[in-house]
Coordinates of C-alpha atoms and ligand atoms in Angstrom, one line a residue:
X13 CA 22.1 12.8 19.5
X14 CA 24.9 12.3 17.0
X15 CA 24.6 14.0 13.6
X16 CA 24.6 10.7 11.7
X17 CA 23.4 7.6 13.4
X18 CA 25.0 4.4 12.3
X19 CA 22.6 1.7 11.6
X20 CA 23.4 -1.9 12.6
X21 CA 25.2 -3.8 9.9
X22 CA 23.1 -6.4 8.0
X23 CA 25.0 -9.3 9.4
X24 CA 23.9 -8.4 12.9
X25 CA 20.3 -8.8 12.0
X26 CA 19.7 -11.2 9.1
X27 CA 16.6 -12.6 10.8
X28 CA 14.0 -10.7 8.9
X29 CA 11.4 -13.3 8.9
X30 CA 8.7 -12.8 6.4
X31 CA 5.3 -13.8 7.9
X32 CA 3.8 -16.9 6.4
X33 CA 0.7 -16.5 4.2
X34 CA -2.0 -18.7 5.7
X35 CA -2.9 -20.4 2.4
X36 CA -1.2 -21.2 -0.9
X37 CA -3.9 -19.3 -2.7
X38 CA -2.8 -16.2 -0.8
X39 CA 0.8 -16.8 -1.6
X40 CA 0.1 -17.3 -5.3
X41 CA -2.1 -14.2 -5.4
X42 CA 0.9 -12.1 -4.1
X43 CA 3.6 -13.8 -6.2
X44 CA 3.7 -11.2 -8.9
X45 CA 5.0 -8.7 -6.2
X46 CA 8.0 -11.0 -5.4
X47 CA 11.0 -10.2 -7.6
X48 CA 13.1 -13.2 -8.8
X49 CA 16.9 -13.0 -8.9
X50 CA 16.7 -12.8 -12.7
X51 CA 14.3 -9.9 -12.6
X52 CA 16.6 -8.1 -10.1
X53 CA 19.6 -8.7 -12.4
X54 CA 17.6 -7.2 -15.3
X55 CA 16.6 -4.1 -13.3
X56 CA 20.3 -3.7 -12.4
X57 CA 21.5 -3.9 -16.0
X58 CA 18.7 -1.6 -17.3
X59 CA 19.3 1.0 -14.6
X60 CA 23.0 1.0 -15.2
X61 CA 22.3 1.5 -18.9
X62 CA 20.0 4.4 -18.3
X63 CA 22.6 6.1 -16.0
X64 CA 25.2 5.8 -18.6
X65 CA 22.8 7.2 -21.3
X66 CA 22.1 10.0 -18.9
X67 CA 25.8 10.9 -18.5
X68 CA 26.4 10.8 -22.3
X69 CA 26.1 14.1 -24.3
X70 CA 24.6 12.4 -27.4
X71 CA 22.3 10.1 -25.4
X72 CA 21.1 12.3 -22.5
X73 CA 18.0 13.4 -24.3
X74 CA 16.7 9.9 -24.6
X75 CA 17.7 8.7 -21.1
X76 CA 15.1 8.3 -18.4
X77 CA 17.7 8.7 -15.6
X78 CA 18.9 12.2 -16.4
X79 CA 22.0 12.3 -14.1
X80 CA 22.0 16.1 -13.6
X81 CA 25.5 17.6 -12.7
X82 CA 25.0 19.6 -9.5
X83 CA 28.1 21.8 -9.6
X84 CA 28.9 20.6 -6.1
X85 CA 32.5 19.4 -6.5
X86 CA 33.9 19.7 -3.0
X87 CA 32.8 17.8 0.0
X88 CA 32.9 19.3 3.5
X89 CA 36.0 18.9 5.6
X90 CA 34.3 19.4 8.9
X91 CA 35.8 22.8 9.5
X92 CA 33.1 24.9 7.7
X93 CA 32.0 28.0 9.6
X94 CA 29.4 30.7 9.4
X95 CA 25.7 31.5 9.8
X96 CA 23.4 30.5 7.0
X97 CA 19.7 30.5 6.2
X98 CA 18.3 27.4 4.6
X99 CA 15.0 26.8 2.8
X100 CA 13.8 23.3 2.3
X101 CA 11.0 22.6 -0.1
X102 CA 10.4 19.0 -1.3
X103 CA 7.3 17.6 0.2
X104 CA 4.1 18.6 2.0
X105 CA 6.0 20.7 4.4
X106 CA 8.3 23.7 3.8
X107 CA 11.0 24.6 6.3
X108 CA 13.1 27.6 7.1
X109 CA 16.2 27.1 9.1
X110 CA 18.9 29.3 10.6
X111 CA 22.1 27.3 11.0
X112 CA 25.3 28.3 12.8
X113 CA 28.3 26.2 11.7
X114 CA 31.3 26.4 13.9
X115 CA 34.3 24.0 13.6
X116 CA 32.8 20.6 13.9
X117 CA 29.6 21.9 15.5
X118 CA 26.0 22.7 14.4
X119 CA 23.4 24.9 16.0
X120 CA 20.0 25.2 14.4
X121 CA 16.7 27.0 14.7
X122 CA 13.9 26.0 12.4
X123 CA 10.3 26.3 11.7
X124 CA 8.0 24.1 9.7
X125 CA 5.2 25.6 7.5
X126 CA 2.6 23.5 5.7
X127 CA 2.2 23.8 2.0
X128 CA -1.5 23.7 1.5
X129 CA -2.9 21.6 -1.4
X130 CA -4.2 24.7 -3.2
X131 CA -0.7 26.2 -3.3
X132 CA 0.8 22.9 -4.4
X133 CA -1.5 22.9 -7.4
X134 CA -1.9 26.6 -8.0
X135 CA 0.1 29.2 -9.9
X136 CA 3.9 29.2 -9.3
X137 CA 3.8 32.8 -8.2
X138 CA 1.6 31.8 -5.3
X139 CA 4.0 29.1 -4.2
X140 CA 7.0 31.4 -4.2
X141 CA 5.1 34.2 -2.5
X142 CA 4.2 31.7 0.2
X143 CA 7.8 30.7 0.6
X144 CA 8.9 34.4 0.8
X145 CA 6.1 35.1 3.4
X146 CA 7.3 32.1 5.6
X147 CA 10.9 33.3 5.2
X148 CA 10.0 36.8 6.3
X149 CA 8.0 35.6 9.3
X150 CA 10.9 33.5 10.4
X151 CA 13.5 36.2 9.8
X152 CA 11.4 38.7 11.9
X153 CA 10.9 36.2 14.7
X154 CA 14.7 35.6 14.8
X155 CA 15.4 39.4 14.5
X156 CA 17.7 38.9 11.5
X157 CA 15.5 40.7 9.0
X158 CA 18.1 43.5 8.6
X159 CA 20.9 41.2 7.8
X160 CA 21.9 39.8 4.4
X161 CA 22.5 36.2 5.2
X162 CA 23.9 33.6 2.8
X163 CA 21.2 31.1 1.9
X164 CA 21.1 27.6 0.7
X165 CA 17.9 26.5 -1.1
X166 CA 17.0 22.8 -1.0
X167 CA 14.6 22.4 -3.8
X168 CA 14.0 18.6 -4.2
X169 CA 12.7 18.3 -7.7
X170 CA 14.4 17.4 -11.0
X171 CA 16.4 20.5 -12.1
X172 CA 18.9 21.1 -14.8
X173 CA 21.7 23.3 -13.4
X174 CA 24.2 25.5 -15.1
X175 CA 25.9 26.7 -12.0
X176 CA 25.6 26.5 -8.2
X177 CA 22.9 29.2 -8.1
X178 CA 20.8 28.4 -11.1
X179 CA 18.3 25.5 -11.3
X180 CA 15.7 25.1 -14.0
X181 CA 12.8 22.9 -12.9
X182 CA 12.5 20.2 -15.5
X183 CA 9.3 18.6 -14.3
X184 CA 7.3 18.6 -11.0
X185 CA 7.1 15.4 -9.1
X186 CA 5.5 14.2 -5.8
X187 CA 2.1 15.8 -6.2
X188 CA 3.2 19.3 -7.1
X189 CA 1.8 20.9 -10.2
X190 CA 2.2 24.7 -9.9
X191 CA 1.9 26.4 -13.2
X192 CA 4.6 28.6 -14.7
X193 CA 7.6 27.0 -12.9
X194 CA 8.7 24.2 -15.2
X195 CA 11.5 25.4 -17.4
X196 CA 12.1 28.4 -15.1
X197 CA 15.1 29.1 -12.8
X198 CA 13.7 28.6 -9.3
X199 CA 16.3 30.8 -7.7
X200 CA 15.1 33.7 -9.8
X201 CA 11.5 33.0 -8.9
X202 CA 12.5 33.0 -5.2
X203 CA 14.5 36.2 -5.5
X204 CA 11.6 37.9 -7.3
X205 CA 9.1 36.9 -4.7
X206 CA 11.4 38.2 -1.9
X207 CA 11.8 41.5 -3.8
X208 CA 8.1 41.8 -4.2
X209 CA 7.8 41.8 -0.4
X210 CA 10.8 44.0 0.1
X211 CA 11.1 43.3 3.8
X212 CA 14.0 40.8 3.9
X213 CA 17.2 40.4 2.0
X214 CA 19.0 37.2 1.1
X215 CA 22.0 36.1 -0.9
X216 CA 21.4 32.7 -2.5
X217 CA 24.7 30.9 -2.5
X218 CA 23.5 27.5 -3.6
X219 CA 20.5 25.6 -4.8
X220 CA 20.5 21.8 -4.2
X221 CA 18.5 18.6 -4.1
X222 CA 17.7 16.8 -0.8
X223 CA 20.0 13.9 -1.9
X224 CA 22.9 16.3 -2.2
X225 CA 22.1 17.8 1.2
X226 CA 22.0 14.3 2.7
X227 CA 25.3 13.3 1.2
X228 CA 26.9 16.6 2.4
X229 CA 25.6 16.3 5.9
X230 CA 27.0 12.8 6.3
X231 CA 30.3 13.7 4.5
X232 CA 30.8 16.4 7.1
X233 CA 31.2 13.7 9.8
X234 CA 32.3 10.8 7.7
X235 CA 34.6 11.7 4.9
X236 CA 34.1 8.5 2.8
X237 CA 30.4 9.4 2.1
X238 CA 30.0 9.4 -1.7
X239 CA 26.3 8.6 -2.1
X240 CA 23.2 10.4 -0.8
X241 CA 19.9 8.6 -0.9
X242 CA 16.3 9.5 -0.1
X243 CA 13.4 7.1 0.5
X244 CA 10.7 9.4 1.7
X245 CA 7.8 10.9 -0.1
X246 CA 9.9 10.3 -3.2
X247 CA 13.1 8.4 -3.9
X248 CA 16.3 9.5 -5.5
X249 CA 20.1 9.2 -5.2
X250 CA 23.1 11.3 -5.9
X251 CA 26.7 10.2 -6.1
X252 CA 30.2 11.5 -6.7
X253 CA 31.3 10.9 -10.3
X254 CA 34.6 11.5 -12.0
X255 CA 34.4 14.4 -14.4
X256 CA 35.8 12.4 -17.3
X257 CA 32.6 10.3 -17.2
X258 CA 30.3 13.4 -17.2
X259 CA 30.1 14.4 -20.9
X260 CA 27.6 17.1 -20.2
X261 CA 30.0 18.8 -17.7
X262 CA 30.5 22.5 -18.7
X263 CA 32.1 23.7 -15.4
X264 CA 35.6 24.0 -14.1
X265 CA 38.2 21.2 -14.6
X266 CA 40.1 22.2 -11.5
X267 CA 40.8 19.6 -8.9
X268 CA 39.0 17.8 -7.5
X269 CA 38.0 16.4 -10.9
X270 CA 34.7 15.1 -9.6
X271 CA 31.1 16.3 -9.3
X272 CA 28.0 15.2 -7.5
X273 CA 25.5 13.8 -9.9
X274 CA 21.8 14.0 -9.1
X275 CA 20.6 10.8 -10.8
X276 CA 16.8 11.5 -10.5
X277 CA 16.4 7.7 -10.6
X278 CA 12.7 8.1 -9.6
X279 CA 12.1 8.6 -13.3
X280 CA 13.6 5.2 -14.2
X281 CA 10.9 3.2 -16.1
X282 CA 9.4 6.2 -17.8
X283 CA 10.0 4.6 -21.2
X284 CA 8.7 1.2 -20.3
X285 CA 11.9 -0.3 -18.9
X286 CA 10.1 -1.6 -15.8
X287 CA 7.2 -3.1 -17.8
X288 CA 8.5 -6.6 -17.1
X289 CA 7.9 -6.2 -13.4
X290 CA 5.0 -3.8 -13.2
X291 CA 1.8 -5.3 -11.7
X292 CA -1.8 -4.2 -12.2
X293 CA -1.4 -2.4 -8.8
X294 CA 1.5 -0.3 -10.1
X295 CA -0.5 0.5 -13.3
X296 CA -3.4 1.6 -11.2
X297 CA -1.3 3.8 -9.0
X298 CA 0.3 5.3 -12.1
X299 CA -3.0 5.9 -13.9
X300 CA -4.6 7.7 -10.9
X301 CA -1.6 9.8 -10.2
X302 CA -1.2 13.4 -11.3
X303 CA 1.8 12.4 -13.5
X304 CA 0.8 9.2 -15.3
X305 CA 3.6 7.5 -17.2
X306 CA 6.2 9.2 -15.1
X307 CA 8.3 8.4 -12.0
X308 CA 7.6 4.7 -12.3
X309 CA 10.5 3.5 -10.2
X310 CA 9.5 6.1 -7.5
X311 CA 5.9 4.8 -7.6
X312 CA 7.1 1.3 -6.8
X313 CA 9.2 2.4 -3.9
X314 CA 8.5 5.6 -2.1
X315 CA 6.3 6.7 0.8
X316 CA 3.8 8.6 -1.3
X317 CA 2.6 5.4 -2.9
X318 CA 3.6 2.4 -0.6
X319 CA 0.5 2.5 1.6
X320 CA -1.8 2.9 -1.4
X321 CA -0.1 -0.1 -3.1
X322 CA -0.9 -2.2 0.0
X323 CA -4.5 -1.0 0.0
X324 CA -5.0 -2.0 -3.6
X325 CA -3.6 -5.5 -2.9
X326 CA -5.8 -5.9 0.2
X327 CA -8.8 -4.6 -1.7
X328 CA -8.3 -7.1 -4.5
X329 CA -7.7 -10.0 -2.1
X330 CA -10.8 -9.2 -0.2
X331 CA -12.8 -9.2 -3.4
X332 CA -11.4 -12.6 -4.2
X333 CA -12.6 -13.8 -0.8
X334 CA -9.0 -14.3 0.5
X335 CA -9.3 -11.7 3.3
X336 CA -11.8 -10.5 5.9
X337 CA -14.3 -13.3 4.9
X338 CA -14.7 -11.4 1.6
X339 CA -16.2 -8.4 3.4
X340 CA -14.2 -5.1 3.1
X341 CA -15.2 -1.7 4.3
X342 CA -16.0 1.7 2.8
X343 CA -12.8 3.1 4.1
X344 CA -10.7 0.3 2.6
X345 CA -12.4 1.0 -0.7
X346 CA -11.4 4.6 -0.7
X347 CA -8.2 5.8 -2.3
X348 CA -5.4 7.0 0.0
X349 CA -6.8 5.5 3.3
X350 CA -4.0 3.1 4.0
X351 CA -1.2 5.5 5.0
X352 CA 2.4 4.4 4.5
X353 CA 3.0 4.8 8.2
X354 CA 0.5 1.9 8.6
X355 CA 3.0 -0.4 6.7
X356 CA 5.7 0.5 9.3
X357 CA 3.3 0.0 12.2
X358 CA 2.0 -3.4 11.0
X359 CA 5.6 -4.6 10.4
X360 CA 6.7 -3.3 13.8
X361 CA 4.5 -5.9 15.6
X362 CA 6.6 -8.8 17.0
X363 CA 5.8 -11.8 14.9
X364 CA 2.6 -13.5 16.1
X365 CA 1.4 -10.3 17.9
X366 CA -1.1 -8.2 16.0
X367 CA -1.5 -5.2 18.3
X368 CA -0.6 -2.5 15.8
X369 CA -2.2 -4.5 12.9
X370 CA -5.5 -4.6 14.8
X371 CA -5.3 -0.8 15.5
X372 CA -4.7 -0.1 11.8
X373 CA -7.6 -2.4 10.8
X374 CA -9.9 -0.7 13.2
X375 CA -9.1 2.6 11.7
X376 CA -10.1 1.1 8.4
X377 CA -13.4 -0.2 9.7
X378 CA -12.2 -3.8 9.6
X379 CA -12.9 -4.9 13.2
X380 CA -14.1 -8.2 11.9
X381 CA -10.6 -9.3 11.0
X382 CA -9.4 -12.7 12.3
X383 CA -5.9 -13.5 13.5
X384 CA -5.4 -15.2 10.2
X385 CA -6.4 -12.0 8.4
X386 CA -3.9 -10.1 10.5
X387 CA -1.1 -12.5 9.5
X388 CA -2.0 -12.1 5.9
X389 CA -2.2 -8.3 6.1
X390 CA 1.3 -8.3 7.5
X391 CA 2.4 -10.6 4.7
X392 CA 1.1 -8.1 2.1
X393 CA 2.9 -5.2 3.8
X394 CA 6.1 -7.2 3.9
X395 CA 5.8 -8.2 0.2
X396 CA 5.3 -4.6 -0.8
X397 CA 8.0 -3.1 1.4
X398 CA 10.5 -5.9 0.5
X399 CA 10.1 -5.2 -3.2
X400 CA 10.7 -1.5 -2.5
X401 CA 13.8 -2.2 -0.4
X402 CA 15.2 -4.7 -3.0
X403 CA 14.7 -2.2 -5.8
X404 CA 16.5 0.6 -3.9
X405 CA 19.3 -1.9 -2.9
X406 CA 19.7 -2.8 -6.5
X407 CA 20.0 0.9 -7.4
X408 CA 22.6 1.4 -4.7
X409 CA 24.6 -1.6 -5.9
X410 CA 24.7 0.0 -9.4
X411 CA 26.2 3.2 -8.0
X412 CA 28.6 1.5 -5.7
X413 CA 29.9 -0.8 -8.5
X414 CA 30.1 2.1 -10.9
X415 CA 32.2 4.2 -8.6
X416 CA 34.5 1.3 -7.7
X417 CA 35.7 3.0 -4.5
X418 CA 36.8 0.4 -1.9
X419 CA 34.9 2.0 1.1
X420 CA 31.7 4.0 0.7
X421 CA 29.3 5.4 3.3
X422 CA 25.8 6.0 1.9
X423 CA 24.0 8.9 3.6
X424 CA 20.3 8.1 3.8
X425 CA 17.3 10.1 4.8
X426 CA 13.5 9.9 4.3
X427 CA 10.6 8.7 6.4
X428 CA 10.4 5.2 4.9
X429 CA 14.1 4.5 5.7
X430 CA 14.0 6.2 9.0
X431 CA 10.9 4.5 10.4
X432 CA 10.4 1.2 8.7
X433 CA 11.8 -1.6 10.9
X434 CA 13.3 -3.7 8.1
X435 CA 14.0 -1.6 5.1
X436 CA 17.6 -0.9 6.2
X437 CA 18.5 -4.6 6.6
X438 CA 16.7 -5.6 3.4
X439 CA 18.6 -3.1 1.4
X440 CA 21.9 -4.3 2.9
X441 CA 21.0 -7.8 2.0
X442 CA 20.3 -6.9 -1.6
X443 CA 23.4 -4.8 -2.0
X444 CA 25.6 -7.6 -0.6
X445 CA 24.2 -9.9 -3.3
X446 CA 25.2 -7.6 -6.1
X447 CA 28.2 -5.8 -5.0
X448 CA 31.7 -6.4 -6.6
X449 CA 34.2 -8.2 -4.4
X450 CA 36.4 -5.8 -2.5
X451 CA 33.8 -3.0 -2.1
X452 CA 32.7 -2.3 1.4
X453 CA 29.7 -0.1 2.2
X454 CA 27.8 1.2 5.1
X455 CA 24.3 2.9 5.2
X456 CA 24.1 5.8 7.6
X457 CA 21.1 7.7 8.7
X458 CA 21.6 11.4 8.0
X459 CA 20.1 13.7 10.5
X460 CA 18.2 16.4 8.7
X461 CA 20.3 16.4 5.5
X462 CA 18.0 18.8 3.6
X463 CA 18.5 21.6 6.1
X464 CA 22.0 21.1 7.3
X465 CA 23.2 20.0 3.8
X466 CA 22.0 23.4 2.4
X467 CA 24.1 25.2 4.9
X468 CA 27.1 23.0 4.2
X469 CA 26.8 23.5 0.4
X470 CA 26.6 27.2 1.0
X471 CA 29.6 27.1 3.4
X472 CA 31.7 25.0 1.1
X473 CA 30.9 27.3 -1.8
X474 CA 32.0 30.3 0.2
X475 CA 35.1 28.5 1.4
X476 CA 36.2 27.5 -2.1
X477 CA 35.3 31.0 -3.5
X478 CA 37.6 32.8 -0.9
Ligands
GLC513 C1 11.5 13.1 -6.2 C2 12.3 14.4 -6.8 C3 13.7 14.3 -6.4 C4 13.9 14.2 -4.9 C5 13.2 12.9 -4.5 C6 13.2 12.7 -3.0 O1 12.0 12.0 -6.9 O2 12.1 14.4 -8.2 O3 14.4 15.5 -6.8 O4 15.3 14.0 -4.6 O5 11.8 13.0 -4.8 O6 12.7 13.8 -2.3

């Protein structure tokens, strides 16, 4: 399996038929979830404005898109070498990896550990003790506990950095709420937890976001990669910006005069900028989340919320008598029961076939659904996932136009992008509509950017330090 799988270009597969709602009442009821070209244009302008505010020294405090400089300036050249540990925390799972980089080649051992709900919401010390415990178990199993291995820490939350090995958590996202971590340097918290155990030794060489890891892991193979994108539990993008545009830059001005910027675009909308396209469904998702009023763009797009958005629409349409003969189910009425993977499954049916759709509806206790209902359920899934793909495509067009590089590969990772049958093509379609003439782009699936990217950032750091 190659490191970065190239996805088919949009032109090869423009035939993304949206299923037909079976009545005009159904279509009307979903209309508010369909973005008009004018609305897309307004999202584009507003996001660009927030990014520019984020990059400005005097304006950063008011910006919703914070554009954190990452201190990663060099991209990999494909010749990085060495053995590295990587930690990857950013969703419901936590991973420890041991990565061997040899000229143009990767070897990797890894183990996944769950992050239980009580740890996600408990004291920060508990979280970092858990991480240290997993790391120690892994190091012992690999018989490397006596070595001091360089380590890259992928910590995928908004952090303000003042160097490659310091990252202060600004705010938790994606369902985490551990106390005592916001405002703190997560590298220090990690090192302290490891010292408390005293049975392994590490040397943290770099702390990074998953978008950075994704960009780096694609850039290792494809040297024109200048954007890293995640559409998974959360959504976010990073890109390579010229230092002269980064007023907050306090690092070295040595060549290359560029730095990766972690946009944290998931927070776009936090000051009401998306109010003109928010629906009641979006407001409900937001109100019932653990971070109301925050991460609005993310809540319209990412895997943590997509299934629930579909459920809310289905529930409302059922109440209005437009679905399932007006008869829902207890499961459908319960928050969180329509998983985002169901959206992928329903849309993976060939048009006119409802095999996956019926399986999903059975899980939800909706065996009484007719073929017409199945067609409409698919329509709702498509409406919600299209909106998400178009919003991400708009965000990418902003970055590509801003960079003005003639050829750019965008490294992409995350379960929604990886598994959804149409999101890739829909994003390409949207970007093509907004991109400046003369700019060519390609979206490339990054294989395990968070893990490999951590090793690459650590490797590039040691290469440039020596
Ligand atoms: C959330 C985090 C961000 C991360 C993204 C994707 O938006 O705040 O740091 O990159 O999720 O995992």
